[in-house]
CSV table of C-alpha atoms in Angstrom, one decimal:
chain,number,residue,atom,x,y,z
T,1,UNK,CA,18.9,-37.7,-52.9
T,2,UNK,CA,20.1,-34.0,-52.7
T,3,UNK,CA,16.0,-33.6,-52.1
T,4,UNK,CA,15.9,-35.8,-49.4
T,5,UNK,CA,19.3,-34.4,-47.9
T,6,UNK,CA,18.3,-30.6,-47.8
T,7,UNK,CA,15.2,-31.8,-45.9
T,8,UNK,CA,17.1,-33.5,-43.5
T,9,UNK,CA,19.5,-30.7,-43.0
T,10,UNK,CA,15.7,-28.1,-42.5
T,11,UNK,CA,14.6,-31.0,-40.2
T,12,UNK,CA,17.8,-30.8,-38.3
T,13,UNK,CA,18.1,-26.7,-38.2
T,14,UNK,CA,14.5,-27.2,-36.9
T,15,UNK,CA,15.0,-29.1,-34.1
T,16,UNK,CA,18.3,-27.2,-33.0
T,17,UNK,CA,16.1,-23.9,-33.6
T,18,UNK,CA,13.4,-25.2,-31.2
T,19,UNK,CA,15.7,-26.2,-28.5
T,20,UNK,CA,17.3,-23.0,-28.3
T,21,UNK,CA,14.2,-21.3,-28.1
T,22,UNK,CA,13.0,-23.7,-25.5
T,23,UNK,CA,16.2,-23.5,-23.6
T,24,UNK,CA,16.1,-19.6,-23.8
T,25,UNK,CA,12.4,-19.7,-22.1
T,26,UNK,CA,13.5,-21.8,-19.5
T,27,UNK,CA,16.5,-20.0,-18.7
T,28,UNK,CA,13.8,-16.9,-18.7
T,29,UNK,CA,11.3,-18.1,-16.5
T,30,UNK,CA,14.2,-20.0,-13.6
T,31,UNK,CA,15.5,-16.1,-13.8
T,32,UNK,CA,11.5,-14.5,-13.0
T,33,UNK,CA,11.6,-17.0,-10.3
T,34,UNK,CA,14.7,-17.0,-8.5
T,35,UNK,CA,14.1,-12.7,-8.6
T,36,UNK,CA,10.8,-12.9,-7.9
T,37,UNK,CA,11.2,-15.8,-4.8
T,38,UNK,CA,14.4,-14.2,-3.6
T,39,UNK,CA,13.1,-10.6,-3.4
T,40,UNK,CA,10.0,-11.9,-1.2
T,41,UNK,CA,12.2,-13.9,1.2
T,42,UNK,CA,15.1,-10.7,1.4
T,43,UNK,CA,12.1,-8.3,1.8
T,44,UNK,CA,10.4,-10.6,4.4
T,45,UNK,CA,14.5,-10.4,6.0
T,46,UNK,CA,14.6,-6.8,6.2
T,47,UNK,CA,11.2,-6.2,7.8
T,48,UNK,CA,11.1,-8.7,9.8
T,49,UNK,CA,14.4,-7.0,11.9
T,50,UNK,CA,12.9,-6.6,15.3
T,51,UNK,CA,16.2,-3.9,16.0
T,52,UNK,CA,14.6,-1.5,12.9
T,53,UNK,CA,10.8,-1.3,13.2
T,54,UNK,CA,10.4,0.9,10.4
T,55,UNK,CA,8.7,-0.6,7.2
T,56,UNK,CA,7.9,2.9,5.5
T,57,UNK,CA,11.9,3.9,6.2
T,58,UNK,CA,13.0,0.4,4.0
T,59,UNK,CA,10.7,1.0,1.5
T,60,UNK,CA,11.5,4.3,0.9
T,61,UNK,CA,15.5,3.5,0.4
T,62,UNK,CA,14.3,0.7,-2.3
T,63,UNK,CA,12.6,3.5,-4.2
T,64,UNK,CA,15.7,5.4,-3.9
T,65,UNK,CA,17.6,2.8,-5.5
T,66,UNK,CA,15.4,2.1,-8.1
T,67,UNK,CA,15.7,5.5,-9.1
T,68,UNK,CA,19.8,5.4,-8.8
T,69,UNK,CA,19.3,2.7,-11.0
T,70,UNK,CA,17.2,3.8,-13.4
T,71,UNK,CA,20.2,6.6,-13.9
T,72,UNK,CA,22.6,4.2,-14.3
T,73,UNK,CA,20.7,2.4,-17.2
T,74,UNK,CA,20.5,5.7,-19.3
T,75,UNK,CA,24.5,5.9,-18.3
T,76,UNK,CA,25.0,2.4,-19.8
T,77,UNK,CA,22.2,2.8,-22.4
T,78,UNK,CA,24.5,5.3,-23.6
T,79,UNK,CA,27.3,4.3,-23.6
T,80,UNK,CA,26.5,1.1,-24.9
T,81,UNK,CA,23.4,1.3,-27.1
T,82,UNK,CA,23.8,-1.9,-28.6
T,83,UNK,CA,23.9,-3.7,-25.4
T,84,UNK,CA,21.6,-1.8,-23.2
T,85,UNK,CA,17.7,-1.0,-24.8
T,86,UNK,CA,16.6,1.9,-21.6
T,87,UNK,CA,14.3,5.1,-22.4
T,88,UNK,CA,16.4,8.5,-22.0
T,89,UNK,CA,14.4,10.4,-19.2
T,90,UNK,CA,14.9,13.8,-18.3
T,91,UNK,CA,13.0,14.8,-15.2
T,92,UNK,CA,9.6,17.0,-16.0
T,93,UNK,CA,8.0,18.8,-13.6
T,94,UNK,CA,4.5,18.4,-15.9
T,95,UNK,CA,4.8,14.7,-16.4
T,96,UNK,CA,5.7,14.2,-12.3
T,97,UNK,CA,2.5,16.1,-11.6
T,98,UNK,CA,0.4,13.9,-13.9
T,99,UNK,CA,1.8,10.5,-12.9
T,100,UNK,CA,1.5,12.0,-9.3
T,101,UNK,CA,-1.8,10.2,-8.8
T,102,UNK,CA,-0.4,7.1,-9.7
T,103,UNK,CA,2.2,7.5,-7.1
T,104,UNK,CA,0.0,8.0,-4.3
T,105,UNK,CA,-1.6,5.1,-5.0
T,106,UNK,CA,1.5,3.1,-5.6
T,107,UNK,CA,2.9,4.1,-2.1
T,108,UNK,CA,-0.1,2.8,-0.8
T,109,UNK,CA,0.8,-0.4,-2.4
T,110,UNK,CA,3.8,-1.1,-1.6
T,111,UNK,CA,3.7,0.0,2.1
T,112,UNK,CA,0.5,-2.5,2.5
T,113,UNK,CA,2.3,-5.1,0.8
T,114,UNK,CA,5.5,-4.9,2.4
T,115,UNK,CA,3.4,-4.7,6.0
T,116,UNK,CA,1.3,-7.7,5.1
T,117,UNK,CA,4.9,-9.4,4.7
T,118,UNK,CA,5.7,-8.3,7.9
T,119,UNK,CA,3.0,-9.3,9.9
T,120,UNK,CA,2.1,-13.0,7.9
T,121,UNK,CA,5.3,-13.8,7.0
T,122,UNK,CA,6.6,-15.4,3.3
T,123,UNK,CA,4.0,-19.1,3.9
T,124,UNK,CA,0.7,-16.9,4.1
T,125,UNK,CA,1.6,-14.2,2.4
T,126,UNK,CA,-0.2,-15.7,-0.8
T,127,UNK,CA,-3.4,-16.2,0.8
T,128,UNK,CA,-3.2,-12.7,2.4
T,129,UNK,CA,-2.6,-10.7,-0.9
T,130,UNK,CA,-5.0,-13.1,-2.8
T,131,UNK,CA,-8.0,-10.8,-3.3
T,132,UNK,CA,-6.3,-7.7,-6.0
T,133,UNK,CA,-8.5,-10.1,-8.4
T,134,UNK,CA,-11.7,-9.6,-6.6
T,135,UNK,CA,-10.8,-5.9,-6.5
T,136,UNK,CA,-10.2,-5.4,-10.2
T,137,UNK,CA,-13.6,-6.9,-10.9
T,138,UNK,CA,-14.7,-4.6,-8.2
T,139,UNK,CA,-13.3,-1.7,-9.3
T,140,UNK,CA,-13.5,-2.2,-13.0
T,141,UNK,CA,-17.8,-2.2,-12.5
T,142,UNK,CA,-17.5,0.9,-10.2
T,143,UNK,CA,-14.5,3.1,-12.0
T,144,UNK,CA,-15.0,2.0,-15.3
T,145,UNK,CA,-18.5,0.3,-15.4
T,146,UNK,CA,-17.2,-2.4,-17.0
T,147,UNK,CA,-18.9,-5.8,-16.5
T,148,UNK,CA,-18.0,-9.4,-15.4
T,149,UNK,CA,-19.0,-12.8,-17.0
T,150,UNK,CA,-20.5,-15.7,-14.4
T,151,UNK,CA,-17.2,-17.3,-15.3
T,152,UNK,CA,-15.4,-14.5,-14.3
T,153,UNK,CA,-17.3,-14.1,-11.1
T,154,UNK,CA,-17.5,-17.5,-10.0
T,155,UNK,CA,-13.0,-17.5,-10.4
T,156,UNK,CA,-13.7,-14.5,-8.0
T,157,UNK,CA,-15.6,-17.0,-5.5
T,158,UNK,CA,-13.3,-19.4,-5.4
T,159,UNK,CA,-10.7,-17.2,-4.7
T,160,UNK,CA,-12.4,-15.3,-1.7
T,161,UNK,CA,-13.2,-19.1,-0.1
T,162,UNK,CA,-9.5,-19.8,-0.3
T,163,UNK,CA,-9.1,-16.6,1.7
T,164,UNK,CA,-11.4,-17.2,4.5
T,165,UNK,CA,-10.6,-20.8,4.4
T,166,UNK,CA,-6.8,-20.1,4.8
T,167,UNK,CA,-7.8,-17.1,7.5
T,168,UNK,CA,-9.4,-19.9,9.6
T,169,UNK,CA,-7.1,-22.1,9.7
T,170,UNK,CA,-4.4,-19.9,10.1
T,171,UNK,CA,-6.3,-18.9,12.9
T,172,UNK,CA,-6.6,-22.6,14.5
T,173,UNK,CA,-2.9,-22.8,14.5
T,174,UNK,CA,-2.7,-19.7,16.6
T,175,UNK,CA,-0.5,-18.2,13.8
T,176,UNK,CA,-2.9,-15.8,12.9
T,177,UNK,CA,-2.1,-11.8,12.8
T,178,UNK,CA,-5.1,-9.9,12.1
T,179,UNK,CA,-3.2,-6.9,11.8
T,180,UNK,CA,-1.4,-8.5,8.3
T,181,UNK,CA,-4.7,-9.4,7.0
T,182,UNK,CA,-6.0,-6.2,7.5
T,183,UNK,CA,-2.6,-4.6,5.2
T,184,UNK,CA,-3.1,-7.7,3.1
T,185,UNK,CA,-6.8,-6.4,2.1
T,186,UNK,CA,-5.8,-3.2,1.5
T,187,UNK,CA,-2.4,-4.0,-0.2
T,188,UNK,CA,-5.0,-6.6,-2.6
T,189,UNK,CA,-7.0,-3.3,-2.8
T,190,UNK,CA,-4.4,-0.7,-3.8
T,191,UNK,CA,-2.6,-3.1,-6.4
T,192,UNK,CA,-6.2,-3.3,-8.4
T,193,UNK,CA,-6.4,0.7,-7.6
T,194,UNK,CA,-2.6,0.7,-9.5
T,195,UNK,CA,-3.5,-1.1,-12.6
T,196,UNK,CA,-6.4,0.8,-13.6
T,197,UNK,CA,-4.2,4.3,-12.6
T,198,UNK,CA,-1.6,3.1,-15.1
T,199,UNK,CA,-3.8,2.3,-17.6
T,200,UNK,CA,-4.8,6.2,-17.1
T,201,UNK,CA,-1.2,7.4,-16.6
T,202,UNK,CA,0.6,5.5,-19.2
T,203,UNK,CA,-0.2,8.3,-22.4
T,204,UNK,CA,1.6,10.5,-20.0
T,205,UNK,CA,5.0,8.4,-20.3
T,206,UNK,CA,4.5,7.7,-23.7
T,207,UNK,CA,3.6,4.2,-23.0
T,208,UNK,CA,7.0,3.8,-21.1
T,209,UNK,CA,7.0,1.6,-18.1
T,210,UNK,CA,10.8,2.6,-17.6
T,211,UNK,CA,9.9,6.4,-17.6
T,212,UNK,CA,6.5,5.6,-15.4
T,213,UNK,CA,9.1,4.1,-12.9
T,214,UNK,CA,10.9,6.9,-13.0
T,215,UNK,CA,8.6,9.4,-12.4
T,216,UNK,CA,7.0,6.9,-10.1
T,217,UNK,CA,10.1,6.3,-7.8
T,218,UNK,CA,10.7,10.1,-7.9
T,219,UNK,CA,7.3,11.3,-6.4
T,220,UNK,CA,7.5,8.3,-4.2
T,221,UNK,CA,10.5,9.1,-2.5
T,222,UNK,CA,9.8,12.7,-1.9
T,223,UNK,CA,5.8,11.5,-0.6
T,224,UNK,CA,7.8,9.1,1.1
T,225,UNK,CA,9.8,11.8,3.6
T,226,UNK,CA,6.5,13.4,5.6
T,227,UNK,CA,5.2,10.1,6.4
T,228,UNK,CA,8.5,8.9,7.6
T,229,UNK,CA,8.9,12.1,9.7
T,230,UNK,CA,4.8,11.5,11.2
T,231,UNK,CA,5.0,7.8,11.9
T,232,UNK,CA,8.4,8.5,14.3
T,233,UNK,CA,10.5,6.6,12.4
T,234,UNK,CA,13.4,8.9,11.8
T,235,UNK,CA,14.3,8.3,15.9
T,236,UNK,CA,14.0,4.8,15.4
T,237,UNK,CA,16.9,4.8,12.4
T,238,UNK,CA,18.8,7.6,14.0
T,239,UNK,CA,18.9,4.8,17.4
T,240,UNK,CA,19.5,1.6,15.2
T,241,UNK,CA,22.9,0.0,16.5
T,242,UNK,CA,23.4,-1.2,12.6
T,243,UNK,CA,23.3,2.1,11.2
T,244,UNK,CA,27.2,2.1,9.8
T,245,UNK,CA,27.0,-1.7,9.4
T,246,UNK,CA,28.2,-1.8,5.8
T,247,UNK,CA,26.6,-5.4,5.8
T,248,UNK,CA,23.1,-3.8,6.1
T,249,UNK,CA,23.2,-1.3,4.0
T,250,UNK,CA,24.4,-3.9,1.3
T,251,UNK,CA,21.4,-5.9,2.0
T,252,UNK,CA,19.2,-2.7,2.0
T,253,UNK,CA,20.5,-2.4,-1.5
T,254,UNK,CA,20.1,-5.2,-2.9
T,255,UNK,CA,16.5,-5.6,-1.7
T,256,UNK,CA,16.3,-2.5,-4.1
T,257,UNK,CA,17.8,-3.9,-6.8
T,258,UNK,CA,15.2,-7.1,-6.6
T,259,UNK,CA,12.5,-4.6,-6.4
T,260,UNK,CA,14.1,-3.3,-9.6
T,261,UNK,CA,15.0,-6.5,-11.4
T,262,UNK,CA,11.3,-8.0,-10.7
T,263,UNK,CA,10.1,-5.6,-13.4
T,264,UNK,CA,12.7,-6.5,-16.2
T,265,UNK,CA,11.9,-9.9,-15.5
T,266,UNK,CA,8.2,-9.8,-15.9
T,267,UNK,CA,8.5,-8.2,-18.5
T,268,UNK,CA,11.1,-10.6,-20.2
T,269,UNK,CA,8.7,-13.1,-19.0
T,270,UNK,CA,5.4,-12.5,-20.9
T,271,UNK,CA,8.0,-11.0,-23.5
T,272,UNK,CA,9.1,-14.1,-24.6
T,273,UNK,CA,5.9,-16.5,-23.7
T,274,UNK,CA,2.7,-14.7,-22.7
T,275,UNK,CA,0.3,-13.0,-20.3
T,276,UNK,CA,-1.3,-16.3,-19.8
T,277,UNK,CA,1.6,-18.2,-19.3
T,278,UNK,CA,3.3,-15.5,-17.1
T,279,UNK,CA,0.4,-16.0,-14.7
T,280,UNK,CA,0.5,-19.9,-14.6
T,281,UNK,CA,4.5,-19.4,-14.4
T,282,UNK,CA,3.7,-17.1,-11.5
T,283,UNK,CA,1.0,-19.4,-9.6
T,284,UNK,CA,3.4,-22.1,-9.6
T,285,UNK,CA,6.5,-19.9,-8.1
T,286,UNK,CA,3.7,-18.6,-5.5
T,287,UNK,CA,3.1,-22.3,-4.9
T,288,UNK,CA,7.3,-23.5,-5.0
T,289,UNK,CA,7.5,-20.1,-2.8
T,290,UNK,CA,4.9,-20.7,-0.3
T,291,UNK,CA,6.2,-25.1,0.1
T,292,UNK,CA,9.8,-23.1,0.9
T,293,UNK,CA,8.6,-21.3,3.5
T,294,UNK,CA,6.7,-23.8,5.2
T,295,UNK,CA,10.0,-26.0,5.0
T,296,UNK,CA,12.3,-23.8,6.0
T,297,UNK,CA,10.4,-22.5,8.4
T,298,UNK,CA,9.4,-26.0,9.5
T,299,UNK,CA,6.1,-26.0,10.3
T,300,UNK,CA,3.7,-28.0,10.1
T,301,UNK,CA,0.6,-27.1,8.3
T,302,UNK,CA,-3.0,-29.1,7.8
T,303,UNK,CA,-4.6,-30.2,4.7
T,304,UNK,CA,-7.3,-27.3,4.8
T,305,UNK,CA,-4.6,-24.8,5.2
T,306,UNK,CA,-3.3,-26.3,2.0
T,307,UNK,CA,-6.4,-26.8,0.4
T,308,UNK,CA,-6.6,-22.8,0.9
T,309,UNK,CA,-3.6,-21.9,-1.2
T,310,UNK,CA,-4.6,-24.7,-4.1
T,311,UNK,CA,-8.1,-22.8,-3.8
T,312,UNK,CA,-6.5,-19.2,-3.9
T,313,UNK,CA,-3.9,-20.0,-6.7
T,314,UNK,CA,-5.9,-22.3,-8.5
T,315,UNK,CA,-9.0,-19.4,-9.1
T,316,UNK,CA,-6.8,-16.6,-9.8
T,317,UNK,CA,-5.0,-18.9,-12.7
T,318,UNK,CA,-8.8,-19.6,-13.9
T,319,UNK,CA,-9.8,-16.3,-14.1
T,320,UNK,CA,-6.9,-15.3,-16.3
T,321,UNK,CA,-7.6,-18.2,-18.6
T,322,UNK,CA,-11.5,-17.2,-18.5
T,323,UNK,CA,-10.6,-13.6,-19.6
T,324,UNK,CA,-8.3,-14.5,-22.2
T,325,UNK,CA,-11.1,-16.7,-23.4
T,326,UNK,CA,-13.2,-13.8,-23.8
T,327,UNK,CA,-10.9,-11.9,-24.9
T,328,UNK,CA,-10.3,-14.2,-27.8
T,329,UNK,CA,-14.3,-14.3,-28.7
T,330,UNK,CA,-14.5,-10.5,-28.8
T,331,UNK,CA,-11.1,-10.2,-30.6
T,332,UNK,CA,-13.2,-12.3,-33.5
T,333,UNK,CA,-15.9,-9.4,-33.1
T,334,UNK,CA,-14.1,-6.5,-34.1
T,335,UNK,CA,-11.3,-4.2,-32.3
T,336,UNK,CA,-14.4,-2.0,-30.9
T,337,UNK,CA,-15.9,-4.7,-29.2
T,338,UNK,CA,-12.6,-6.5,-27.9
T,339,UNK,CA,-11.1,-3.1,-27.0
T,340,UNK,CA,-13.8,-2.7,-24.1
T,341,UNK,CA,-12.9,-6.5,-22.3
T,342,UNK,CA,-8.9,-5.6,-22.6
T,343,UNK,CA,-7.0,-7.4,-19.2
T,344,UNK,CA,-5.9,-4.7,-16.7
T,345,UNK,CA,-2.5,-4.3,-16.2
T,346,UNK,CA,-2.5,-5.5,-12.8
T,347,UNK,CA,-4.7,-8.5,-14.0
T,348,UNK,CA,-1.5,-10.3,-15.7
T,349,UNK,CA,0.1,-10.9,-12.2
T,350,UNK,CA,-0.8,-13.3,-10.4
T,351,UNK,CA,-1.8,-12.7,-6.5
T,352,UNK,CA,1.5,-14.6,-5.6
T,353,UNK,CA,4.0,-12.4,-7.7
């Protein structure tokens, strides 16, 4: 009886033990989407201000905040070390220099990325930004001579169909902006370019990613100031009619503090399931994200045009499950073998993210 009672008593802890841990990832993955949804739609507000044209001036202030952040999580780190886990960072001059290739690059990204928001709005903006896959396999074969399986490849296929698809009919509605999938190819481009530059930078950092933001932000925001100053957009702030509205500059903010938060959360994210399920959790927010902008928006969009985004999401989420296949065989093989098909850092997010 005392037998049957302790067993009862494991069976019980058990059970309570599994649904915390369940509760815990679902409280972890509603967080990675509400961040990750609601820093695409506050992003998409701020650009899309026809009173400030000036995309490289907004996403210069986010980097500035993520850096005023990144300060204030040493502070609280701290001050409370039990509470807060952040890197202390002390600002090199060596290290900024070597991450500094990384930072050109990542400017690059996020300008693109932000413009392709502009121009396509939050219900294309999946399809747009669809093709960093295509560009990792690309890149990986020409940077680092690494190969692709037929799997692999034909994921990539599927994918650049959705995009042309989705193009098309985007085009038939008359919603079309050529000038967003244009930034949308080279924002695709530049994110596959940023993996494979933090794979290089990352022994720089000590393996950091809080310190690589850091440095990151830092070289960003002082790359940042020329380009401001050549694309004429310091006249176009100095004239905005909202420039002591404390209303905007709290949204401003907190646009940076999404920007911020959406790499905590990723990283919570796979943290607490796993690359593989981080990318289905993200093709299915790029999906929820995409069915809120069409609603809000109220439009009305034709079964190809869907068909398009179920092509584009559904191939990136295949190719990640292919590669983590093969990753799996190799691992099997040895370390030497499994170490030359790793996943790039940029191949863990999902097109949508």
């Amino acid at each position: 009886m005392a037998l049957s009672g302790s067993e009862t008593i494991n069976q019980d802890e058990h059970a309570e033990s599994f649904i915390l841990r369940a509760v815990r990832i679902a409280a972890v993955v509603a967080l990675y989407w509400f961040v990750s949804i609601t820093m695409v739609f506050l992003n998409n507000y701020l650009l899309d201000n026809r009173e400030l044209d000036a995309p490289l001036f907004v996403t210069f202030y986010q980097c500035v905040v993520t850096v005023g952040l990144c300060w204030l999580m040493q502070l609280l780190a701290k001050m409370c070390p039990g509470v807060v886990d952040f890197p202390s960072v002390k600002f090199d001059l060596k290290i900024s220099r070597e991450v500094l290739p990384l930072s050109v690059v990542f400017i690059g990204m996020i300008t693109f990325n932000n413009l392709c928001l502009k121009f396509l709005g939050v219900a294309f903006y999946t399809v747009g930004r669809s093709l960093s896959t295509v560009f990792n396999v690309l890149f990986s074969f020409i940077i680092l001579k690494q190969t692709t399986s037929l799997y692999a490849l034909i994921c990539c296929g599927i994918i650049m169909g959705g995009f042309w698809l989705g193009v098309d009919q985007e085009g038939l509605a008359g919603s079309l902006s050529w000038s967003g999938v244009f930034f949308g190819v080279l924002a695709s481009a530049f994110v596959s370019l940023n993996a494979i530059y933090t794979k290089k930078v990352m022994p720089a950092v000590d393996g950091s990613i809080w310190k690589l933001s850091f440095y990151n932000n830092i070289n960003a925001c002082i790359l940042f100031l020329p380009l401001i100053l050549v694309f004429g957009e310091v006249g176009r702030v100095a004239s905005f009619s909202r420039l002591t509205d404390l209303s905007f500059w709290g949204m401003m903010t907190l646009g940076g503090v999404f920007g911020f938060a959406i790499g905590y959360v990723t990283g919570l994210q796979i943290k607490f399931t796993s690359p593989l399920t981080h990318n289905v959790s993200g093709t299915a927010k790029a999906c929820a994200q995409t069915v809120i902008a069409v609603v809000y928006n109220s439009s009305s969009k034709s079964l190809l045009w869907w068909t398009s985004n179920m092509m584009v999401l559904g191939g990136s989420s295949a190719y990640t499950w292919v590669k983590s296949r093969e990753m799996q065989k190799t691992a099997h093989r040895g370390p030497q073998d499994s170490a030359k098909e790793k996943l790039l850092p940029g191949e863990k997010e999902n097109p949508g993210v």
